Coordinates of C-alpha atoms in Angstrom, one line a residue:
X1 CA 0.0 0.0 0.0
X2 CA 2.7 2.5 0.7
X3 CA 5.0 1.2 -1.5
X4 CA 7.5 0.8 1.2
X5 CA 10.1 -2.1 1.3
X6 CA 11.2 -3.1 5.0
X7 CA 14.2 -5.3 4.4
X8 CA 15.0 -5.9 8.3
X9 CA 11.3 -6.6 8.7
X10 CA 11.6 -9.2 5.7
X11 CA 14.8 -10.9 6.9
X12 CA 13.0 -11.6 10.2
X13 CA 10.2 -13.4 8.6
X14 CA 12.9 -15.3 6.5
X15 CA 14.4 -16.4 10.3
X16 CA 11.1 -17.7 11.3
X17 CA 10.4 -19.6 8.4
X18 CA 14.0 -21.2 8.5
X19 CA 12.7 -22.0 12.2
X20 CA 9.8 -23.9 10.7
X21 CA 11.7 -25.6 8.8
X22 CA 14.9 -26.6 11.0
X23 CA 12.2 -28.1 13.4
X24 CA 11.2 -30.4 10.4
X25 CA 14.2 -31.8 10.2
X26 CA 14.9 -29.8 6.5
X27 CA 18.2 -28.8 7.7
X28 CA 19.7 -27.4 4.5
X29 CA 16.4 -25.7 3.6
X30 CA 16.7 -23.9 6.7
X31 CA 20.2 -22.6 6.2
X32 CA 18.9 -21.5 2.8
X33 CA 16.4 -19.0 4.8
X34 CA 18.6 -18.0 7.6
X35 CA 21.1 -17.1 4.8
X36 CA 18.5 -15.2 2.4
X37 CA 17.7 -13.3 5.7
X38 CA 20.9 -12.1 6.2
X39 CA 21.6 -11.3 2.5
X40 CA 18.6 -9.1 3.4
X41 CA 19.8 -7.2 6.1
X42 CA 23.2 -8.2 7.0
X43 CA 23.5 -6.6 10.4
X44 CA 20.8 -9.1 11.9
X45 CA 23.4 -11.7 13.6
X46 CA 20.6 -13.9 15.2
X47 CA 21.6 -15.9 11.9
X48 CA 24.7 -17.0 13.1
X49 CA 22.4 -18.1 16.3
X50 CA 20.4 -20.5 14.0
X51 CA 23.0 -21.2 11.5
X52 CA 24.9 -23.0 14.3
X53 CA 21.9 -24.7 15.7
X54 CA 21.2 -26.1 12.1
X55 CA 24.5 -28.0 12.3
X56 CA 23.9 -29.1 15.8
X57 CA 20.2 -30.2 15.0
X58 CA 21.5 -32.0 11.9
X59 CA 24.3 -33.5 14.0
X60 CA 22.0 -35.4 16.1
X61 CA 20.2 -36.3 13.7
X62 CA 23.2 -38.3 12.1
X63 CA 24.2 -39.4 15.2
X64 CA 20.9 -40.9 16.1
X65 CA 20.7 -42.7 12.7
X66 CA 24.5 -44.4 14.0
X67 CA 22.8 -45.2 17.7
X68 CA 19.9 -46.8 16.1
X69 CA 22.6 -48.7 13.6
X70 CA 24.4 -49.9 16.4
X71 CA 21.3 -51.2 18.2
X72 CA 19.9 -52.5 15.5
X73 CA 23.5 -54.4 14.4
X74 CA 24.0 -58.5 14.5
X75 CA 28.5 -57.9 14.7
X76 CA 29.0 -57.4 11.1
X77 CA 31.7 -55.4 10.7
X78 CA 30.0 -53.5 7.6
X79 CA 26.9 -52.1 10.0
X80 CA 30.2 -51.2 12.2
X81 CA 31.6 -49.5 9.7
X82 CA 28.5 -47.5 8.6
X83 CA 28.0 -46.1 12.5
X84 CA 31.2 -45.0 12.9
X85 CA 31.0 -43.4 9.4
X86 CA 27.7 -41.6 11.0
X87 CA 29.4 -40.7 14.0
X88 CA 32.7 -39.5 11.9
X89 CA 29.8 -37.0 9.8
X90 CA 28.1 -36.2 12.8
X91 CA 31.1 -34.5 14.0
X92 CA 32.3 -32.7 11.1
X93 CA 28.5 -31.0 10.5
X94 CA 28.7 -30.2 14.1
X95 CA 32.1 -28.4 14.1
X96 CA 30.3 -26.3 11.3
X97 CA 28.1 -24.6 14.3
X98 CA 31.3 -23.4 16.2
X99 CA 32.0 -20.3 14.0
X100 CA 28.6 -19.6 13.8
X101 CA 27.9 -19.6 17.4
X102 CA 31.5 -17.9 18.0
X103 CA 30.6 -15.2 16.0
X104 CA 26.9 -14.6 17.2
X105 CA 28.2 -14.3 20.7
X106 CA 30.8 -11.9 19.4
X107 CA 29.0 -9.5 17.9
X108 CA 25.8 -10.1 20.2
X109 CA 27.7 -10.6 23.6
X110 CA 24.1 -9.5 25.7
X111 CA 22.7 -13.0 24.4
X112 CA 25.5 -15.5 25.6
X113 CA 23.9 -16.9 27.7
X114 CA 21.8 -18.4 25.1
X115 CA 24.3 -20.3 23.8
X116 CA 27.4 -20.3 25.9
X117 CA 26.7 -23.8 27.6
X118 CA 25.7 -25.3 24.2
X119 CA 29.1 -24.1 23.0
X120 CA 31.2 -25.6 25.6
X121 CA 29.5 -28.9 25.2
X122 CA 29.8 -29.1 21.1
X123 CA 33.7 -28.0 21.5
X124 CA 34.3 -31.0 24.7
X125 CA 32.3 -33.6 22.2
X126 CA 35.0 -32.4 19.4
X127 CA 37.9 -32.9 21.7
X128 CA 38.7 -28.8 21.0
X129 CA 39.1 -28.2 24.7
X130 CA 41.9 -26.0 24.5
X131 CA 39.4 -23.6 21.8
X132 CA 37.1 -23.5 25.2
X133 CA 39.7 -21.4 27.3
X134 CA 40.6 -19.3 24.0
X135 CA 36.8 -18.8 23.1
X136 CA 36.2 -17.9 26.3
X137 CA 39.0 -15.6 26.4
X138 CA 38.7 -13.8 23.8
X139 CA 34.9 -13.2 24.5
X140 CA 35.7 -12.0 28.0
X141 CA 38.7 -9.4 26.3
X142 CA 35.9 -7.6 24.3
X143 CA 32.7 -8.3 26.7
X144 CA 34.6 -7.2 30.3
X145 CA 31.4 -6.4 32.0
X146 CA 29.2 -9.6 31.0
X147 CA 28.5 -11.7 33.8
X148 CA 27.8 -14.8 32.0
X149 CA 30.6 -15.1 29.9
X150 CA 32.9 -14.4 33.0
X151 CA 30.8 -17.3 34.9
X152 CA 31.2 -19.7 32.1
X153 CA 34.9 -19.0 32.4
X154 CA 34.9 -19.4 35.9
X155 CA 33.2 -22.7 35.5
X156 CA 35.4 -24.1 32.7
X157 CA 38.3 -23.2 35.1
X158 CA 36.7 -25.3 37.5
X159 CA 36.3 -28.1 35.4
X160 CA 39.7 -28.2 34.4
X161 CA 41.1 -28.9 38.0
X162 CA 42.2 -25.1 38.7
X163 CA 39.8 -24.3 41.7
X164 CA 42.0 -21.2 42.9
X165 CA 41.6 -19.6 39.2
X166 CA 38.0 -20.0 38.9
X167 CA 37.4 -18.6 42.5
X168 CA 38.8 -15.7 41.7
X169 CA 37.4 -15.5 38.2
X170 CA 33.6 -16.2 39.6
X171 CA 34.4 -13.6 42.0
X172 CA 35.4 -10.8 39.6
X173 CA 32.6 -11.1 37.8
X174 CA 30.0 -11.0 40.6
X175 CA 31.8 -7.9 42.0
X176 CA 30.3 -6.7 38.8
X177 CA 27.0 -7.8 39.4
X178 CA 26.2 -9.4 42.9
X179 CA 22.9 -10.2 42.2
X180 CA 23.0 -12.2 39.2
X181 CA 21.5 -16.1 40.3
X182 CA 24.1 -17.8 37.5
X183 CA 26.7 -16.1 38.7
X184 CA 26.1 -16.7 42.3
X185 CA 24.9 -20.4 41.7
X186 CA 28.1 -21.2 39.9
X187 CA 30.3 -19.6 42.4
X188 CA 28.6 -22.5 44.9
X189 CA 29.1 -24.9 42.8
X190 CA 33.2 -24.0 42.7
X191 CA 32.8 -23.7 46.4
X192 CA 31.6 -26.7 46.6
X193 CA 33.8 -28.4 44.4
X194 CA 36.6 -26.9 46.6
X195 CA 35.2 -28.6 49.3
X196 CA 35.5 -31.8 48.0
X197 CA 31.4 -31.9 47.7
X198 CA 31.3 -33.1 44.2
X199 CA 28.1 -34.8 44.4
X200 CA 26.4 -31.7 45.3
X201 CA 28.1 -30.0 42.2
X202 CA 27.0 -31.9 40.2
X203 CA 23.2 -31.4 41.2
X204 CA 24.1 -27.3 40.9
X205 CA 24.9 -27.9 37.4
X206 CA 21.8 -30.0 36.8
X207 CA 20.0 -26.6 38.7
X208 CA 21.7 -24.1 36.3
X209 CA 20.9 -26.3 33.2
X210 CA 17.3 -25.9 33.9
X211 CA 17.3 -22.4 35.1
X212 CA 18.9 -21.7 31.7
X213 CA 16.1 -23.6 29.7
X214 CA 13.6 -22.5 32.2
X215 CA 10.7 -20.2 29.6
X216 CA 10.4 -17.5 32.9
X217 CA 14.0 -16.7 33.0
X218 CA 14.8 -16.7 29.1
X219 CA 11.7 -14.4 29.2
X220 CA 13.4 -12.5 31.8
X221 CA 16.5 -12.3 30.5
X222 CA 14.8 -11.0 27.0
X223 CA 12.8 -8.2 28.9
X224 CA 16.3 -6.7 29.0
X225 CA 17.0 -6.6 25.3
X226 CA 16.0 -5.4 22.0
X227 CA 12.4 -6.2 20.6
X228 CA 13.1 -8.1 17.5
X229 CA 15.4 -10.2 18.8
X230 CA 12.2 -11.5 21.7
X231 CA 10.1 -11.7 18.3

């Protein structure tokens, strides 16, 4: 009617039909859209988001066809074969998501918490655990005041062995921001780690794994932040 063309407006609506479409399993049609959106309007870096979770979605996929091979298998070595071919493609469309996340979280550092866990666990099931530290890093270098990618690094120090470091790391970052529940939550978990309570650690990482998936704190969290990106 007015003769108007809304190109970021446009590339959204490309994002949510490559959403349709990614959770049908049409993994390469939904790149397709995600990357038509940002041909659209290039600046919209919730691509990158989706982009990477293509390549994870498709990953499992593949790696749930090998599962089901390997269940399904009477010894021959030719089914054997064909899983661990699965499980050898599996891994290299899921390294495809790591640059695509990396670079999401790099130019939208407000929204790592979205992905930040996810990350971590895609780079430990590639064996890249020294890219972790880096990633984390580097993130941290650019991002000083964000809390979560400070807690994640906190936590990956804690995973590692080096206690003293993350202590010190978790407590920077809640110096920044006492009252974030993440921060706080991960700060007992290196606590408790520290005390030998590694039972109990393990249940506060359960805890932060559903606080993260939890609808009323991604809502939350989104309250904070830029309208098209809660659309």
């Amino acid at each position: 009617i007015k003769q108007n063309r809304n190109k970021k407006r446009l590339a959204l609506y490309k994002i949510q039909e490559g959403r349709i479409l990614l959770i049908n399993n049409k993994f390469e049609e939904s790149r397709n859209k995600f990357e038509e959106s940002l041909d659209l309007y290039p600046d919209l870096n919730i691509c990158y988001y989706f982009l990477g979770n293509s390549f994870a979605d498709e990953s499992n996929f593949i790696y749930d066809k090998a599962i089901e091979l390997e269940e399904k298998s009477d010894g021959s070595l030719d089914q054997s074969d064909k899983s661990q071919k699965l499980k050898l493609e599996a891994e290299q469309v899921l390294s495809q998501s790591i640059s695509m996340w990396s670079h999401f979280i790099e130019n939208m550092p407000q929204y790592a918490w979205m992905i930040l866990p996810t990350l971590k666990d895609a780079l430990q099931a590639l064996h890249r655990y020294d890219d972790i530290e880096k990633m984390l890093i580097n993130t941290k270098n650019k991002n000083q005041d964000n809390i979560d990618i400070l807690s994640h690094l906190a936590d990956f120090y804690a995973n590692k062995g080096d206690i003293d470091k993350a202590l010190i790391t978790i407590n920077k970052a809640l110096e920044k921001n006492n009252h974030s529940l993440i921060g706080r939550l991960k700060r007992l978990k290196i606590n408790l780690l520290k005390n030998k309570e590694n039972a109990i650690s393990v249940e506060i990482d359960k805890l932060i794994r559903a606080l993260l998936s939890d609808q009323r704190y991604i809502q939350y969290k989104q309250s904070y932040h830029d309208k098209d990106m809660k659309w």
